[in-house]
PDB file of C-alpha atoms in Angstrom:
ATOM      1  CA  MET A 224       0.000   0.000   0.000  1.00  0.00           C
ATOM      2  CA  ALA A 225       2.858   2.401   0.779  1.00  0.00           C
ATOM      3  CA  ALA A 226       4.248   1.905  -2.738  1.00  0.00           C
ATOM      4  CA  ARG A 227       0.851   2.652  -4.308  1.00  0.00           C
ATOM      5  CA  ARG A 228       0.640   5.925  -2.413  1.00  0.00           C
ATOM      6  CA  GLY A 229       4.255   6.863  -3.058  1.00  0.00           C
ATOM      7  CA  ASP A 230       4.909   6.797   0.681  1.00  0.00           C
ATOM      8  CA  LEU A 231       8.687   6.453   0.726  1.00  0.00           C
ATOM      9  CA  LYS A 232       9.050   6.746   4.501  1.00  0.00           C
ATOM     10  CA  ASN A 233       6.665   3.886   5.280  1.00  0.00           C
ATOM     11  CA  ALA A 234       7.924   1.772   2.378  1.00  0.00           C
ATOM     12  CA  GLU A 235      11.478   1.984   3.730  1.00  0.00           C
ATOM     13  CA  LEU A 236      10.298   1.321   7.275  1.00  0.00           C
ATOM     14  CA  LEU A 237       8.404  -1.803   6.206  1.00  0.00           C
ATOM     15  CA  LEU A 238      11.370  -3.090   4.213  1.00  0.00           C
ATOM     16  CA  LYS A 239      13.778  -2.508   7.088  1.00  0.00           C
ATOM     17  CA  LYS A 240      11.408  -4.447   9.365  1.00  0.00           C
ATOM     18  CA  GLY A 241      11.544  -7.423   6.980  1.00  0.00           C
ATOM     19  CA  ALA A 242       8.373  -7.050   4.898  1.00  0.00           C
ATOM     20  CA  ASP A 243       8.200  -9.468   1.959  1.00  0.00           C
ATOM     21  CA  ILE A 244       9.296  -7.230  -0.898  1.00  0.00           C
ATOM     22  CA  ASN A 245       7.802  -9.507  -3.540  1.00  0.00           C
ATOM     23  CA  CYS A 246       4.458 -10.090  -1.832  1.00  0.00           C
ATOM     24  CA  CYS A 247       1.583  -9.933  -4.341  1.00  0.00           C
ATOM     25  CA  ASP A 248      -1.974  -8.688  -4.073  1.00  0.00           C
ATOM     26  CA  GLN A 249      -4.978 -10.593  -5.447  1.00  0.00           C
ATOM     27  CA  TYR A 250      -4.042  -9.522  -8.991  1.00  0.00           C
ATOM     28  CA  GLY A 251      -0.427 -10.627  -8.714  1.00  0.00           C
ATOM     29  CA  LEU A 252       0.858  -7.065  -8.389  1.00  0.00           C
ATOM     30  CA  THR A 253       3.935  -6.445  -6.267  1.00  0.00           C
ATOM     31  CA  ALA A 254       4.925  -3.155  -4.661  1.00  0.00           C
ATOM     32  CA  LEU A 255       7.216  -2.537  -7.642  1.00  0.00           C
ATOM     33  CA  HIS A 256       4.316  -2.980 -10.073  1.00  0.00           C
ATOM     34  CA  ALA A 257       2.328  -0.414  -8.057  1.00  0.00           C
ATOM     35  CA  ALA A 258       5.180   2.091  -7.873  1.00  0.00           C
ATOM     36  CA  ALA A 259       5.903   1.622 -11.589  1.00  0.00           C
ATOM     37  CA  ILE A 260       2.385   2.328 -12.846  1.00  0.00           C
ATOM     38  CA  LYS A 261       1.979   5.321 -10.524  1.00  0.00           C
ATOM     39  CA  GLY A 262       5.378   6.786 -11.443  1.00  0.00           C
ATOM     40  CA  HIS A 263       6.682   6.780  -7.880  1.00  0.00           C
ATOM     41  CA  ASN A 264      10.336   6.794  -8.950  1.00  0.00           C
ATOM     42  CA  HIS A 265      11.756   7.339  -5.460  1.00  0.00           C
ATOM     43  CA  VAL A 266       9.851   4.338  -4.089  1.00  0.00           C
ATOM     44  CA  ALA A 267      10.867   2.170  -7.057  1.00  0.00           C
ATOM     45  CA  ARG A 268      14.550   2.957  -6.470  1.00  0.00           C
ATOM     46  CA  VAL A 269      14.259   1.851  -2.843  1.00  0.00           C
ATOM     47  CA  LEU A 270      12.394  -1.323  -3.797  1.00  0.00           C
ATOM     48  CA  ILE A 271      15.086  -2.160  -6.346  1.00  0.00           C
ATOM     49  CA  ARG A 272      17.833  -1.447  -3.819  1.00  0.00           C
ATOM     50  CA  PHE A 273      16.154  -3.882  -1.404  1.00  0.00           C
ATOM     51  CA  GLY A 274      16.043  -6.575  -4.108  1.00  0.00           C
ATOM     52  CA  SER A 275      12.568  -6.373  -5.626  1.00  0.00           C
ATOM     53  CA  ASP A 276      12.065  -8.833  -8.496  1.00  0.00           C
ATOM     54  CA  LEU A 277      12.189  -6.818 -11.727  1.00  0.00           C
ATOM     55  CA  GLU A 278      10.674  -9.710 -13.674  1.00  0.00           C
ATOM     56  CA  SER A 279       7.752 -10.652 -11.432  1.00  0.00           C
ATOM     57  CA  GLN A 280       4.570 -11.022 -13.447  1.00  0.00           C
ATOM     58  CA  ASP A 281       1.034 -10.133 -12.458  1.00  0.00           C
ATOM     59  CA  GLY A 282      -2.014 -12.207 -13.385  1.00  0.00           C
ATOM     60  CA  ASP A 283      -1.820 -10.913 -16.968  1.00  0.00           C
ATOM     61  CA  GLY A 284       1.871 -11.732 -17.253  1.00  0.00           C
ATOM     62  CA  GLN A 285       2.919  -8.101 -17.063  1.00  0.00           C
ATOM     63  CA  ALA A 286       6.196  -7.191 -15.399  1.00  0.00           C
ATOM     64  CA  PRO A 287       6.824  -3.870 -13.646  1.00  0.00           C
ATOM     65  CA  LEU A 288       8.282  -2.547 -16.911  1.00  0.00           C
ATOM     66  CA  HIS A 289       4.944  -3.118 -18.648  1.00  0.00           C
ATOM     67  CA  MET A 290       3.284  -1.165 -15.818  1.00  0.00           C
ATOM     68  CA  ALA A 291       5.754   1.704 -16.185  1.00  0.00           C
ATOM     69  CA  VAL A 292       4.878   1.925 -19.876  1.00  0.00           C
ATOM     70  CA  VAL A 293       1.153   1.945 -19.097  1.00  0.00           C
ATOM     71  CA  GLY A 294       1.800   4.731 -16.588  1.00  0.00           C
ATOM     72  CA  GLY A 295       3.586   6.705 -19.303  1.00  0.00           C
ATOM     73  CA  SER A 296       6.660   7.594 -17.259  1.00  0.00           C
ATOM     74  CA  LEU A 297       9.861   7.617 -19.293  1.00  0.00           C
ATOM     75  CA  GLU A 298      11.898   8.142 -16.130  1.00  0.00           C
ATOM     76  CA  MET A 299      10.385   5.040 -14.527  1.00  0.00           C
ATOM     77  CA  VAL A 300      11.032   3.006 -17.673  1.00  0.00           C
ATOM     78  CA  GLU A 301      14.653   4.200 -17.632  1.00  0.00           C
ATOM     79  CA  ILE A 302      15.071   3.308 -13.947  1.00  0.00           C
ATOM     80  CA  LEU A 303      13.776  -0.225 -14.490  1.00  0.00           C
ATOM     81  CA  VAL A 304      15.739  -0.897 -17.676  1.00  0.00           C
ATOM     82  CA  ARG A 305      18.988   0.513 -16.296  1.00  0.00           C
ATOM     83  CA  ASN A 306      18.594  -1.765 -13.289  1.00  0.00           C
ATOM     84  CA  GLY A 307      18.204  -4.863 -15.446  1.00  0.00           C
ATOM     85  CA  ALA A 308      14.528  -5.174 -16.399  1.00  0.00           C
ATOM     86  CA  ASN A 309      14.038  -7.312 -19.505  1.00  0.00           C
ATOM     87  CA  VAL A 310      12.928  -5.039 -22.358  1.00  0.00           C
ATOM     88  CA  ASN A 311      11.740  -8.118 -24.280  1.00  0.00           C
ATOM     89  CA  ALA A 312       9.476  -9.470 -21.523  1.00  0.00           C
ATOM     90  CA  LYS A 313       6.152 -10.685 -22.912  1.00  0.00           C
ATOM     91  CA  SER A 314       2.776 -10.551 -21.212  1.00  0.00           C
ATOM     92  CA  ASN A 315       0.378 -13.495 -21.420  1.00  0.00           C
ATOM     93  CA  GLY A 316      -1.018 -11.903 -24.585  1.00  0.00           C
ATOM     94  CA  GLY A 317       2.463 -11.619 -26.115  1.00  0.00           C
ATOM     95  CA  ALA A 318       2.862  -7.849 -25.685  1.00  0.00           C
ATOM     96  CA  THR A 319       6.320  -6.469 -25.000  1.00  0.00           C
ATOM     97  CA  PRO A 320       6.889  -3.105 -23.329  1.00  0.00           C
ATOM     98  CA  LEU A 321       7.999  -1.716 -26.712  1.00  0.00           C
ATOM     99  CA  CYS A 322       4.832  -2.961 -28.413  1.00  0.00           C
ATOM    100  CA  MET A 323       2.731  -1.373 -25.683  1.00  0.00           C
ATOM    101  CA  ALA A 324       4.580   1.955 -25.813  1.00  0.00           C
ATOM    102  CA  THR A 325       4.166   2.102 -29.582  1.00  0.00           C
ATOM    103  CA  SER A 326       0.461   1.257 -29.500  1.00  0.00           C
ATOM    104  CA  MET A 327      -0.148   3.802 -26.722  1.00  0.00           C
ATOM    105  CA  GLY A 328       1.618   6.550 -28.655  1.00  0.00           C
ATOM    106  CA  TYR A 329       4.439   7.120 -26.171  1.00  0.00           C
ATOM    107  CA  GLY A 330       7.110   8.233 -28.626  1.00  0.00           C
ATOM    108  CA  ASP A 331       9.747   9.027 -26.009  1.00  0.00           C
ATOM    109  CA  ILE A 332       9.375   5.632 -24.335  1.00  0.00           C
ATOM    110  CA  THR A 333       9.294   3.876 -27.714  1.00  0.00           C
ATOM    111  CA  GLU A 334      12.518   5.610 -28.741  1.00  0.00           C
ATOM    112  CA  PHE A 335      14.215   4.713 -25.464  1.00  0.00           C
ATOM    113  CA  LEU A 336      13.166   1.043 -25.604  1.00  0.00           C
ATOM    114  CA  ASN A 337      14.232   0.822 -29.250  1.00  0.00           C
ATOM    115  CA  SER A 338      17.744   1.783 -28.184  1.00  0.00           C
ATOM    116  CA  TYR A 339      17.979  -1.439 -26.144  1.00  0.00           C
TER     117      TYR A 339
END
């Protein structure tokens, strides 16, 4: 919940107290998925530093990178990719982050992902 709200202080506190960083909600979303779609870059950096799984998939097979594309944040996409997220990850429907960025009209994200 802290990641969804962009609550860095509570996110760090929970992680330091041993919260399961890769715990999923009923849709298979982790804290990193939530931070990625909301564009909470500061929370995402902390989650990554604590070892969040960059390739975890939700119920639709979407990784946090897919969520960052949906959220439309180039900076979030850059953070995830530069920390090792797979730019070729496919959702259950076969969509890659690049395919999604292109279909959603996010030219800056498309250009960035094309460079990888």
